[in-house]
C-alpha positions as a printed NumPy array, in Angstrom:
array([[-17.223,   0.388,  -9.131],
       [-17.596,   0.627, -12.901],
       [-14.932,  -1.909, -13.862],
       [-15.838,  -5.503, -14.599],
       [-14.581,  -7.594, -11.704],
       [-12.425, -10.688, -12.224],
       [-13.489, -14.183, -11.285],
       [-12.177, -16.459,  -8.54 ],
       [ -9.476, -18.869,  -9.722],
       [-10.948, -21.673,  -7.599],
       [-14.72 , -21.543,  -8.133],
       [-15.114, -19.224, -11.125],
       [-17.506, -16.92 ,  -9.249],
       [-17.136, -13.177,  -9.479],
       [-14.807, -11.7  ,  -6.874],
       [-16.267,  -9.091,  -4.546],
       [-14.575,  -5.72 ,  -4.062],
       [-14.216,  -4.299,  -0.557],
       [-13.736,  -0.536,  -0.886],
       [-12.516,  -0.286,   2.736],
       [ -9.551,  -2.645,   2.251],
       [ -9.062,  -2.131,  -1.486],
       [ -9.014,  -5.892,  -1.983],
       [-10.965,  -8.428,  -3.925],
       [-12.011, -11.726,  -2.4  ],
       [-14.295, -14.622,  -3.155],
       [-17.621, -14.417,  -1.354],
       [-18.864, -17.907,  -2.279],
       [-19.361, -19.806,   0.994],
       [-18.736, -23.093,  -0.867],
       [-15.354, -21.986,  -2.222],
       [-12.033, -22.94 ,  -0.604],
       [-10.856, -19.379,  -1.349],
       [-13.727, -17.777,   0.617],
       [-12.527, -14.499,   2.099],
       [ -8.937, -14.873,   0.896],
       [ -7.855, -11.48 ,  -0.363],
       [ -6.526, -11.083,  -3.885],
       [ -4.726,  -7.812,  -4.677],
       [ -6.649,  -5.866,  -7.313],
       [ -3.578,  -5.488,  -9.54 ],
       [ -3.009,  -9.276,  -9.564],
       [ -6.658, -10.134, -10.183],
       [ -6.901,  -7.637, -13.057],
       [ -3.77 ,  -9.034, -14.707],
       [ -4.823, -12.661, -14.211],
       [ -8.228, -11.936, -15.773],
       [ -6.774,  -9.926, -18.665],
       [ -8.616,  -6.819, -17.439],
       [ -5.581,  -4.634, -16.706],
       [ -5.397,  -1.571, -18.953],
       [ -2.332,  -1.018, -21.12 ],
       [  0.562,   0.524, -19.199],
       [  1.542,   4.026, -20.259],
       [  5.122,   5.112, -19.496],
       [  6.406,   8.685, -19.502],
       [  4.97 ,  12.169, -19.49 ],
       [  2.43 ,  13.517, -20.024],
       [  0.428,  11.134, -17.836],
       [ -3.005,   9.933, -18.896],
       [ -5.728,  12.072, -17.292],
       [ -8.742,  10.53 , -15.579],
       [-11.303,  12.411, -13.482],
       [ -9.193,  15.536, -14.112],
       [ -6.116,  13.967, -12.46 ],
       [ -2.871,  12.541, -13.863],
       [ -2.76 ,   8.752, -13.419],
       [  0.467,   7.564, -11.73 ],
       [  2.3  ,   4.662, -13.342],
       [  2.016,   2.579, -10.128],
       [ -1.788,   2.858,  -9.888],
       [ -3.706,  -0.152, -11.265],
       [ -6.16 ,   0.57 , -14.06 ],
       [ -8.74 ,  -1.423, -15.967],
       [-10.75 ,  -0.195, -18.938],
       [-12.894,   2.682, -17.66 ],
       [-11.574,   2.526, -14.08 ],
       [ -8.596,   3.884, -12.205],
       [ -8.192,   2.184,  -8.836],
       [ -7.046,   5.452,  -7.268],
       [ -6.285,   4.433,  -3.695],
       [ -4.433,   1.255,  -4.666],
       [ -0.926,   0.437,  -5.846],
       [  0.148,  -2.069,  -8.475],
       [  2.754,  -3.828,  -6.323],
       [  4.418,  -5.393,  -9.358],
       [  5.083,  -1.957, -10.869],
       [  6.14 ,  -0.513,  -7.508],
       [  8.545,  -3.437,  -7.165],
       [ 10.016,  -2.551, -10.562],
       [ 10.264,   1.106,  -9.516],
       [ 12.194,   0.118,  -6.397],
       [ 14.443,  -2.511,  -7.972],
       [ 15.161,  -0.786, -11.278],
       [ 15.318,   2.827, -10.008],
       [ 12.265,   3.9  , -12.001],
       [ 10.015,   6.867, -11.296],
       [  6.844,   5.804,  -9.512],
       [  4.812,   8.46 , -11.317],
       [  5.961,   8.11 , -14.949],
       [  7.733,   4.711, -14.959],
       [ 10.877,   6.021, -16.682],
       [ 14.46 ,   5.498, -15.515],
       [ 15.679,   7.948, -12.881],
       [ 18.966,   9.851, -12.875],
       [ 21.588,   9.112, -10.191],
       [ 19.892,  11.656,  -7.902],
       [ 16.12 ,  11.557,  -7.616],
       [ 13.431,  12.941,  -5.342],
       [ 11.788,  11.023,  -2.52 ],
       [  9.035,  12.138,  -0.182],
       [ 10.177,  11.572,   3.406],
       [  8.017,  11.592,   6.539],
       [  9.258,  13.227,   9.755],
       [ 10.21 ,   9.71 ,  10.924],
       [ 12.511,   9.198,   7.928],
       [ 10.212,   6.834,   6.009],
       [ 10.124,   7.207,   2.222],
       [  6.714,   7.164,   0.569],
       [  7.058,   4.186,  -1.771],
       [  9.758,   5.033,  -4.352],
       [ 11.646,   7.861,  -6.054],
       [ 10.521,  10.481,  -8.57 ],
       [ 11.837,  12.852, -11.227],
       [ 11.627,  16.513, -10.195],
       [  8.748,  17.251, -12.601],
       [  6.925,  14.112, -11.433],
       [  7.438,  15.07 ,  -7.777],
       [  5.906,  18.481,  -8.473],
       [  2.966,  16.878, -10.285],
       [  2.393,  14.386,  -7.449],
       [  2.479,  17.095,  -4.782],
       [  0.087,  19.27 ,  -6.795],
       [ -2.564,  16.618,  -7.427],
       [ -2.326,  13.935,  -4.706],
       [ -4.378,  14.909,  -1.642],
       [ -2.685,  12.222,   0.469],
       [  0.802,  13.636,  -0.14 ],
       [ -0.241,  17.188,   0.651],
       [ -2.189,  16.286,   3.802],
       [ -1.145,  17.41 ,   7.259],
       [ -1.193,  13.741,   8.338],
       [  1.559,  12.704,   5.936],
       [  3.821,  15.729,   6.51 ],
       [  6.271,  14.361,   3.932],
       [  8.954,  16.628,   2.549],
       [ 10.712,  16.192,  -0.803],
       [ 14.448,  15.462,  -0.677],
       [ 16.941,  14.892,  -3.474],
       [ 18.854,  11.646,  -2.782],
       [ 20.89 ,   8.857,  -4.346],
       [ 20.176,   5.14 ,  -3.892],
       [ 23.183,   5.066,  -1.562],
       [ 21.384,   7.391,   0.863],
       [ 18.469,   4.993,   1.29 ],
       [ 18.138,   1.997,   3.589],
       [ 15.691,  -0.841,   4.142],
       [ 15.527,  -3.148,   7.139],
       [ 18.523,  -1.322,   8.634],
       [ 20.886,  -1.964,   5.722],
       [ 21.868,   0.104,   2.712],
       [ 19.409,  -0.246,  -0.139],
       [ 22.283,  -1.149,  -2.446],
       [ 23.029,  -4.23 ,  -0.244],
       [ 19.419,  -5.356,   0.243],
       [ 17.819,  -8.218,  -1.669],
       [ 15.426,  -7.05 ,  -4.381],
       [ 11.864,  -6.111,  -3.519],
       [  9.187,  -8.632,  -4.402],
       [  5.572,  -7.703,  -5.283],
       [  4.422,  -9.66 ,  -2.241],
       [  7.199,  -8.315,   0.019],
       [  7.946,  -4.722,  -0.927],
       [ 10.702,  -2.866,   0.876],
       [  9.943,   0.074,   3.107],
       [ 12.612,   2.595,   2.225],
       [ 14.075,   4.897,   4.828],
       [ 16.478,   7.775,   4.558],
       [ 19.886,   6.73 ,   5.927],
       [ 19.893,   7.885,   9.588],
       [ 23.05 ,   9.99 ,   9.104],
       [ 21.484,  11.737,   6.117],
       [ 18.128,  11.996,   7.881],
       [ 19.54 ,  13.835,  10.908],
       [ 21.182,  16.404,   8.7  ],
       [ 18.317,  17.066,   6.265],
       [ 14.904,  16.646,   7.895],
       [ 13.432,  18.784,  10.652],
       [ 11.03 ,  16.846,  12.901]])
C-alpha cells in the first residue's frame, strides 16, 4: 500500500490495513480500539487524507483504468476494491450515478443479478458501458449481472418500494432489488 495510513482516534498509533477485508484497524494491544474495524473511506476523511472528489466525465485515470466516483482515493492511491459508503449513500438517496457522481435522468441503468439484486446504484448509459468495459468484477461469470433501464419506482429495498423507504445511511446502505413484477418480465434466470 503506497498511501499514508491514518492514525487511530483513541491511541494515535498508525492503523493497520488488512488487504483481505479492505479495512483498517488499530493493532496496538494497549488500545481500547484494538481490532475494531474502521472503513477506509471514513479513516481517510477523518485524517484529511482523502483525495479531492472529481465529478463527471471523463473520469480520472489511474493504473490505466477510469476511477469510479464511489471508490475511495488518497493522494497516490486508489483503493480499488473498496467503496466510499458516504458517496454510495448519496448516489442512492439523491439518484446520482455511481460512476461519475452526476444527477441521473428519470430512467437510468442498473446492473441486476439473476436473483434480482442491483449492484449498488444506478448509472448513466455511457457510465454503464465504461463500467462494463473496465471492471473485471462486473464482467465476471460469477456476477452474471445484466444491465436494465429502470426508474426509481421499479426498485425496492427490504420488500418495499424504494420511493417509500427511509434514506440510506453510510453505515446502513440499502440493498436495491428490481421490483419482483418487473424482474419476472425482464430478467432471464
